[in-house]
């Protein structure tokens, strides 16, 4: 493998890692425009294992915008990222699969107080499975599936 190929692989891995981080930040910050822009035009998300919905990224973003308002604070911690690049139309590196574990503490918005101070009321964890596609605009999410494995509720 030449240094040029190795550098391209490192750059792709950094870009993919950045996309996963941008995904978490968009959800945590409630930036649903940014969330939608992370997906391909046919991108889909599946949050059913966490009590959510499955559908195209636009509909899921709208659902998240409505349902995440109950949390004044959200903070995804995404770890153990495993990246595998794939082949599309006889070219290498056009697709990627990412599996990543997450822990997600959230604080409930009580009496419409949006204060993020204090310990989280709700913590969940599990694994994301991302299907990514290289586009003219860079790497984008074609699909994301959430597999919630555990949760701790208030009380």
PDB file of N, CA and C in Angstrom, residues 48-119:
ATOM      1  N   UNK A  48     -36.753   2.593  16.889  1.00  0.00           N
ATOM      2  CA  UNK A  48     -37.816   1.803  17.502  1.00  0.00           C
ATOM      3  C   UNK A  48     -37.375   1.082  18.772  1.00  0.00           C
ATOM      4  N   UNK A  49     -36.137   0.601  18.837  1.00  0.00           N
ATOM      5  CA  UNK A  49     -35.714  -0.140  20.032  1.00  0.00           C
ATOM      6  C   UNK A  49     -35.638   0.756  21.265  1.00  0.00           C
ATOM      7  N   UNK A  50     -35.598   2.076  21.039  1.00  0.00           N
ATOM      8  CA  UNK A  50     -35.549   3.044  22.143  1.00  0.00           C
ATOM      9  C   UNK A  50     -36.916   3.699  22.361  1.00  0.00           C
ATOM     10  N   UNK A  51     -37.954   3.123  21.785  1.00  0.00           N
ATOM     11  CA  UNK A  51     -39.302   3.660  21.953  1.00  0.00           C
ATOM     12  C   UNK A  51     -39.677   4.714  20.932  1.00  0.00           C
ATOM     13  N   UNK A  52     -38.857   4.867  19.889  1.00  0.00           N
ATOM     14  CA  UNK A  52     -39.108   5.885  18.880  1.00  0.00           C
ATOM     15  C   UNK A  52     -39.741   5.324  17.628  1.00  0.00           C
ATOM     16  N   UNK A  53     -39.451   5.984  16.520  1.00  0.00           N
ATOM     17  CA  UNK A  53     -40.043   5.608  15.233  1.00  0.00           C
ATOM     18  C   UNK A  53     -38.948   5.258  14.242  1.00  0.00           C
ATOM     19  N   UNK A  54     -39.377   4.755  13.091  1.00  0.00           N
ATOM     20  CA  UNK A  54     -38.495   4.465  11.966  1.00  0.00           C
ATOM     21  C   UNK A  54     -39.059   5.192  10.764  1.00  0.00           C
ATOM     22  N   UNK A  55     -38.184   5.797   9.959  1.00  0.00           N
ATOM     23  CA  UNK A  55     -38.658   6.461   8.760  1.00  0.00           C
ATOM     24  C   UNK A  55     -37.574   7.273   8.095  1.00  0.00           C
ATOM     25  N   UNK A  56     -37.986   8.081   7.126  1.00  0.00           N
ATOM     26  CA  UNK A  56     -37.005   8.921   6.445  1.00  0.00           C
ATOM     27  C   UNK A  56     -36.494   9.981   7.419  1.00  0.00           C
ATOM     28  N   UNK A  57     -35.298  10.473   7.150  1.00  0.00           N
ATOM     29  CA  UNK A  57     -34.615  11.371   8.085  1.00  0.00           C
ATOM     30  C   UNK A  57     -35.432  12.620   8.402  1.00  0.00           C
ATOM     31  N   UNK A  58     -36.152  13.154   7.452  1.00  0.00           N
ATOM     32  CA  UNK A  58     -36.958  14.347   7.693  1.00  0.00           C
ATOM     33  C   UNK A  58     -38.074  14.090   8.692  1.00  0.00           C
ATOM     34  N   UNK A  59     -38.798  12.996   8.508  1.00  0.00           N
ATOM     35  CA  UNK A  59     -39.879  12.664   9.441  1.00  0.00           C
ATOM     36  C   UNK A  59     -39.343  12.331  10.822  1.00  0.00           C
ATOM     37  N   UNK A  60     -38.237  11.612  10.873  1.00  0.00           N
ATOM     38  CA  UNK A  60     -37.646  11.264  12.163  1.00  0.00           C
ATOM     39  C   UNK A  60     -37.144  12.528  12.865  1.00  0.00           C
ATOM     40  N   UNK A  61     -36.546  13.449  12.120  1.00  0.00           N
ATOM     41  CA  UNK A  61     -36.091  14.710  12.721  1.00  0.00           C
ATOM     42  C   UNK A  61     -37.261  15.476  13.323  1.00  0.00           C
ATOM     43  N   UNK A  62     -38.386  15.503  12.632  1.00  0.00           N
ATOM     44  CA  UNK A  62     -39.574  16.180  13.162  1.00  0.00           C
ATOM     45  C   UNK A  62     -40.072  15.495  14.431  1.00  0.00           C
ATOM     46  N   UNK A  63     -40.068  14.176  14.428  1.00  0.00           N
ATOM     47  CA  UNK A  63     -40.480  13.423  15.611  1.00  0.00           C
ATOM     48  C   UNK A  63     -39.528  13.701  16.779  1.00  0.00           C
ATOM     49  N   UNK A  64     -38.218  13.681  16.504  1.00  0.00           N
ATOM     50  CA  UNK A  64     -37.233  13.968  17.551  1.00  0.00           C
ATOM     51  C   UNK A  64     -37.414  15.379  18.104  1.00  0.00           C
ATOM     52  N   UNK A  65     -37.637  16.347  17.234  1.00  0.00           N
ATOM     53  CA  UNK A  65     -37.818  17.740  17.669  1.00  0.00           C
ATOM     54  C   UNK A  65     -38.963  17.851  18.663  1.00  0.00           C
ATOM     55  N   UNK A  66     -40.024  17.137  18.406  1.00  0.00           N
ATOM     56  CA  UNK A  66     -41.185  17.172  19.307  1.00  0.00           C
ATOM     57  C   UNK A  66     -40.924  16.426  20.601  1.00  0.00           C
ATOM     58  N   UNK A  67     -40.338  15.247  20.511  1.00  0.00           N
ATOM     59  CA  UNK A  67     -40.211  14.371  21.673  1.00  0.00           C
ATOM     60  C   UNK A  67     -38.997  14.649  22.543  1.00  0.00           C
ATOM     61  N   UNK A  68     -37.972  15.233  22.013  1.00  0.00           N
ATOM     62  CA  UNK A  68     -36.774  15.523  22.806  1.00  0.00           C
ATOM     63  C   UNK A  68     -36.913  16.787  23.646  1.00  0.00           C
ATOM     64  N   UNK A  69     -38.005  17.536  23.444  1.00  0.00           N
ATOM     65  CA  UNK A  69     -38.218  18.759  24.241  1.00  0.00           C
ATOM     66  C   UNK A  69     -38.400  18.459  25.723  1.00  0.00           C
ATOM     67  N   UNK A  70     -38.741  17.229  26.059  1.00  0.00           N
ATOM     68  CA  UNK A  70     -38.922  16.882  27.480  1.00  0.00           C
ATOM     69  C   UNK A  70     -37.587  16.821  28.217  1.00  0.00           C
ATOM     70  N   UNK A  71     -36.486  16.858  27.468  1.00  0.00           N
ATOM     71  CA  UNK A  71     -35.160  16.804  28.083  1.00  0.00           C
ATOM     72  C   UNK A  71     -34.457  18.146  27.921  1.00  0.00           C
ATOM     73  N   UNK A  72     -34.127  18.773  29.040  1.00  0.00           N
ATOM     74  CA  UNK A  72     -33.413  20.055  29.004  1.00  0.00           C
ATOM     75  C   UNK A  72     -31.952  19.860  28.613  1.00  0.00           C
ATOM     76  N   UNK A  73     -31.419  18.675  28.885  1.00  0.00           N
ATOM     77  CA  UNK A  73     -30.021  18.377  28.582  1.00  0.00           C
ATOM     78  C   UNK A  73     -29.933  16.984  27.991  1.00  0.00           C
ATOM     79  N   UNK A  74     -29.142  16.889  26.924  1.00  0.00           N
ATOM     80  CA  UNK A  74     -28.827  15.602  26.291  1.00  0.00           C
ATOM     81  C   UNK A  74     -27.339  15.612  25.990  1.00  0.00           C
ATOM     82  N   UNK A  75     -26.696  14.465  26.215  1.00  0.00           N
ATOM     83  CA  UNK A  75     -25.267  14.404  25.910  1.00  0.00           C
ATOM     84  C   UNK A  75     -24.889  12.982  25.518  1.00  0.00           C
ATOM     85  N   UNK A  76     -24.735  12.754  24.218  1.00  0.00           N
ATOM     86  CA  UNK A  76     -24.293  11.450  23.736  1.00  0.00           C
ATOM     87  C   UNK A  76     -22.799  11.296  23.955  1.00  0.00           C
ATOM     88  N   UNK A  77     -22.418  10.162  24.445  1.00  0.00           N
ATOM     89  CA  UNK A  77     -21.015   9.779  24.517  1.00  0.00           C
ATOM     90  C   UNK A  77     -20.886   8.550  23.624  1.00  0.00           C
ATOM     91  N   UNK A  78     -20.261   8.699  22.470  1.00  0.00           N
ATOM     92  CA  UNK A  78     -20.175   7.621  21.489  1.00  0.00           C
ATOM     93  C   UNK A  78     -18.743   7.087  21.493  1.00  0.00           C
ATOM     94  N   UNK A  79     -18.624   5.781  21.771  1.00  0.00           N
ATOM     95  CA  UNK A  79     -17.308   5.155  21.949  1.00  0.00           C
ATOM     96  C   UNK A  79     -17.231   3.847  21.167  1.00  0.00           C
ATOM     97  N   UNK A  80     -16.042   3.258  21.178  1.00  0.00           N
ATOM     98  CA  UNK A  80     -15.813   1.945  20.539  1.00  0.00           C
ATOM     99  C   UNK A  80     -16.282   1.944  19.094  1.00  0.00           C
ATOM    100  N   UNK A  81     -15.864   2.953  18.350  1.00  0.00           N
ATOM    101  CA  UNK A  81     -16.283   3.078  16.948  1.00  0.00           C
ATOM    102  C   UNK A  81     -15.506   2.073  16.095  1.00  0.00           C
ATOM    103  N   UNK A  82     -16.248   1.224  15.398  1.00  0.00           N
ATOM    104  CA  UNK A  82     -15.649   0.254  14.484  1.00  0.00           C
ATOM    105  C   UNK A  82     -16.074   0.634  13.072  1.00  0.00           C
ATOM    106  N   UNK A  83     -15.110   0.930  12.235  1.00  0.00           N
ATOM    107  CA  UNK A  83     -15.380   1.415  10.878  1.00  0.00           C
ATOM    108  C   UNK A  83     -14.891   0.387   9.874  1.00  0.00           C
ATOM    109  N   UNK A  84     -15.761   0.055   8.920  1.00  0.00           N
ATOM    110  CA  UNK A  84     -15.403  -0.836   7.819  1.00  0.00           C
ATOM    111  C   UNK A  84     -15.818  -0.166   6.525  1.00  0.00           C
ATOM    112  N   UNK A  85     -14.861  -0.031   5.603  1.00  0.00           N
ATOM    113  CA  UNK A  85     -15.161   0.574   4.313  1.00  0.00           C
ATOM    114  C   UNK A  85     -15.553  -0.513   3.326  1.00  0.00           C
ATOM    115  N   UNK A  86     -16.478  -0.167   2.420  1.00  0.00           N
ATOM    116  CA  UNK A  86     -16.988  -1.132   1.465  1.00  0.00           C
ATOM    117  C   UNK A  86     -16.830  -0.672   0.037  1.00  0.00           C
ATOM    118  N   UNK A  87     -17.415  -1.440  -0.850  1.00  0.00           N
ATOM    119  CA  UNK A  87     -17.277  -1.233  -2.293  1.00  0.00           C
ATOM    120  C   UNK A  87     -18.651  -0.934  -2.890  1.00  0.00           C
ATOM    121  N   UNK A  88     -18.689   0.041  -3.773  1.00  0.00           N
ATOM    122  CA  UNK A  88     -19.906   0.391  -4.498  1.00  0.00           C
ATOM    123  C   UNK A  88     -19.514   0.687  -5.934  1.00  0.00           C
ATOM    124  N   UNK A  89     -20.150   0.020  -6.877  1.00  0.00           N
ATOM    125  CA  UNK A  89     -19.885   0.249  -8.303  1.00  0.00           C
ATOM    126  C   UNK A  89     -18.406   0.122  -8.645  1.00  0.00           C
ATOM    127  N   UNK A  90     -17.784  -0.942  -8.162  1.00  0.00           N
ATOM    128  CA  UNK A  90     -16.408  -1.301  -8.501  1.00  0.00           C
ATOM    129  C   UNK A  90     -15.350  -0.292  -8.032  1.00  0.00           C
ATOM    130  N   UNK A  91     -15.679   0.538  -7.081  1.00  0.00           N
ATOM    131  CA  UNK A  91     -14.701   1.476  -6.527  1.00  0.00           C
ATOM    132  C   UNK A  91     -14.612   1.198  -5.028  1.00  0.00           C
ATOM    133  N   UNK A  92     -13.464   1.373  -4.459  1.00  0.00           N
ATOM    134  CA  UNK A  92     -13.316   1.106  -3.028  1.00  0.00           C
ATOM    135  C   UNK A  92     -13.558   2.367  -2.226  1.00  0.00           C
ATOM    136  N   UNK A  93     -14.076   2.171  -1.062  1.00  0.00           N
ATOM    137  CA  UNK A  93     -14.220   3.278  -0.128  1.00  0.00           C
ATOM    138  C   UNK A  93     -15.424   4.164  -0.329  1.00  0.00           C
ATOM    139  N   UNK A  94     -16.407   3.744  -1.121  1.00  0.00           N
ATOM    140  CA  UNK A  94     -17.595   4.576  -1.347  1.00  0.00           C
ATOM    141  C   UNK A  94     -18.649   4.400  -0.256  1.00  0.00           C
ATOM    142  N   UNK A  95     -18.537   3.321   0.495  1.00  0.00           N
ATOM    143  CA  UNK A  95     -19.484   3.062   1.566  1.00  0.00           C
ATOM    144  C   UNK A  95     -18.715   2.756   2.842  1.00  0.00           C
ATOM    145  N   UNK A  96     -19.397   2.921   3.949  1.00  0.00           N
ATOM    146  CA  UNK A  96     -18.792   2.566   5.237  1.00  0.00           C
ATOM    147  C   UNK A  96     -19.883   2.070   6.167  1.00  0.00           C
ATOM    148  N   UNK A  97     -19.524   1.132   7.017  1.00  0.00           N
ATOM    149  CA  UNK A  97     -20.380   0.666   8.098  1.00  0.00           C
ATOM    150  C   UNK A  97     -19.679   1.043   9.389  1.00  0.00           C
ATOM    151  N   UNK A  98     -20.428   1.641  10.289  1.00  0.00           N
ATOM    152  CA  UNK A  98     -19.877   2.014  11.588  1.00  0.00           C
ATOM    153  C   UNK A  98     -20.775   1.423  12.668  1.00  0.00           C
ATOM    154  N   UNK A  99     -20.176   0.703  13.573  1.00  0.00           N
ATOM    155  CA  UNK A  99     -20.861   0.287  14.788  1.00  0.00           C
ATOM    156  C   UNK A  99     -20.207   1.048  15.920  1.00  0.00           C
ATOM    157  N   UNK A 100     -21.017   1.643  16.776  1.00  0.00           N
ATOM    158  CA  UNK A 100     -20.486   2.445  17.872  1.00  0.00           C
ATOM    159  C   UNK A 100     -21.406   2.334  19.076  1.00  0.00           C
ATOM    160  N   UNK A 101     -20.806   2.133  20.226  1.00  0.00           N
ATOM    161  CA  UNK A 101     -21.578   2.064  21.466  1.00  0.00           C
ATOM    162  C   UNK A 101     -21.836   3.477  21.974  1.00  0.00           C
ATOM    163  N   UNK A 102     -22.929   3.632  22.695  1.00  0.00           N
ATOM    164  CA  UNK A 102     -23.240   4.954  23.239  1.00  0.00           C
ATOM    165  C   UNK A 102     -23.750   4.859  24.669  1.00  0.00           C
ATOM    166  N   UNK A 103     -23.516   5.922  25.408  1.00  0.00           N
ATOM    167  CA  UNK A 103     -24.150   6.184  26.694  1.00  0.00           C
ATOM    168  C   UNK A 103     -24.754   7.569  26.553  1.00  0.00           C
ATOM    169  N   UNK A 104     -26.019   7.711  26.964  1.00  0.00           N
ATOM    170  CA  UNK A 104     -26.722   8.965  26.723  1.00  0.00           C
ATOM    171  C   UNK A 104     -27.440   9.436  27.989  1.00  0.00           C
ATOM    172  N   UNK A 105     -26.749  10.263  28.812  1.00  0.00           N
ATOM    173  CA  UNK A 105     -27.442  10.855  29.958  1.00  0.00           C
ATOM    174  C   UNK A 105     -28.299  12.040  29.504  1.00  0.00           C
ATOM    175  N   UNK A 106     -29.482  12.168  30.117  1.00  0.00           N
ATOM    176  CA  UNK A 106     -30.386  13.259  29.783  1.00  0.00           C
ATOM    177  C   UNK A 106     -31.033  13.773  31.069  1.00  0.00           C
ATOM    178  N   UNK A 107     -31.304  15.063  31.090  1.00  0.00           N
ATOM    179  CA  UNK A 107     -31.964  15.681  32.249  1.00  0.00           C
ATOM    180  C   UNK A 107     -33.346  16.147  31.819  1.00  0.00           C
ATOM    181  N   UNK A 108     -34.343  15.764  32.600  1.00  0.00           N
ATOM    182  CA  UNK A 108     -35.718  16.151  32.295  1.00  0.00           C
ATOM    183  C   UNK A 108     -35.915  17.653  32.497  1.00  0.00           C
ATOM    184  N   UNK A 109     -36.715  18.248  31.632  1.00  0.00           N
ATOM    185  CA  UNK A 109     -37.119  19.645  31.785  1.00  0.00           C
ATOM    186  C   UNK A 109     -38.311  19.648  32.730  1.00  0.00           C
ATOM    187  N   UNK A 110     -38.112  20.124  33.940  1.00  0.00           N
ATOM    188  CA  UNK A 110     -39.154  20.105  34.965  1.00  0.00           C
ATOM    189  C   UNK A 110     -39.788  21.486  35.053  1.00  0.00           C
ATOM    190  N   UNK A 111     -41.117  21.530  35.004  1.00  0.00           N
ATOM    191  CA  UNK A 111     -41.858  22.788  35.100  1.00  0.00           C
ATOM    192  C   UNK A 111     -41.346  23.817  34.092  1.00  0.00           C
ATOM    193  N   UNK A 112     -40.992  23.343  32.919  1.00  0.00           N
ATOM    194  CA  UNK A 112     -40.501  24.196  31.833  1.00  0.00           C
ATOM    195  C   UNK A 112     -39.227  24.940  32.190  1.00  0.00           C
ATOM    196  N   UNK A 113     -38.489  24.439  33.178  1.00  0.00           N
ATOM    197  CA  UNK A 113     -37.187  24.994  33.531  1.00  0.00           C
ATOM    198  C   UNK A 113     -36.155  24.308  32.645  1.00  0.00           C
ATOM    199  N   UNK A 114     -35.530  25.054  31.750  1.00  0.00           N
ATOM    200  CA  UNK A 114     -34.567  24.461  30.824  1.00  0.00           C
ATOM    201  C   UNK A 114     -33.166  24.390  31.398  1.00  0.00           C
ATOM    202  N   UNK A 115     -33.029  24.522  32.697  1.00  0.00           N
ATOM    203  CA  UNK A 115     -31.727  24.447  33.328  1.00  0.00           C
ATOM    204  C   UNK A 115     -31.109  23.069  33.107  1.00  0.00           C
ATOM    205  N   UNK A 116     -29.870  23.047  32.712  1.00  0.00           N
ATOM    206  CA  UNK A 116     -29.166  21.789  32.494  1.00  0.00           C
ATOM    207  C   UNK A 116     -28.334  21.418  33.721  1.00  0.00           C
ATOM    208  N   UNK A 117     -28.478  22.140  34.804  1.00  0.00           N
ATOM    209  CA  UNK A 117     -27.688  21.872  35.999  1.00  0.00           C
ATOM    210  C   UNK A 117     -28.162  20.597  36.680  1.00  0.00           C
ATOM    211  N   UNK A 118     -27.253  19.960  37.362  1.00  0.00           N
ATOM    212  CA  UNK A 118     -27.607  18.783  38.139  1.00  0.00           C
ATOM    213  C   UNK A 118     -27.361  17.486  37.410  1.00  0.00           C
ATOM    214  N   UNK A 119     -27.544  16.398  38.140  1.00  0.00           N
ATOM    215  CA  UNK A 119     -27.314  15.068  37.594  1.00  0.00           C
ATOM    216  C   UNK A 119     -28.415  14.688  36.603  1.00  0.00           C
TER     217      UNK A 119
END
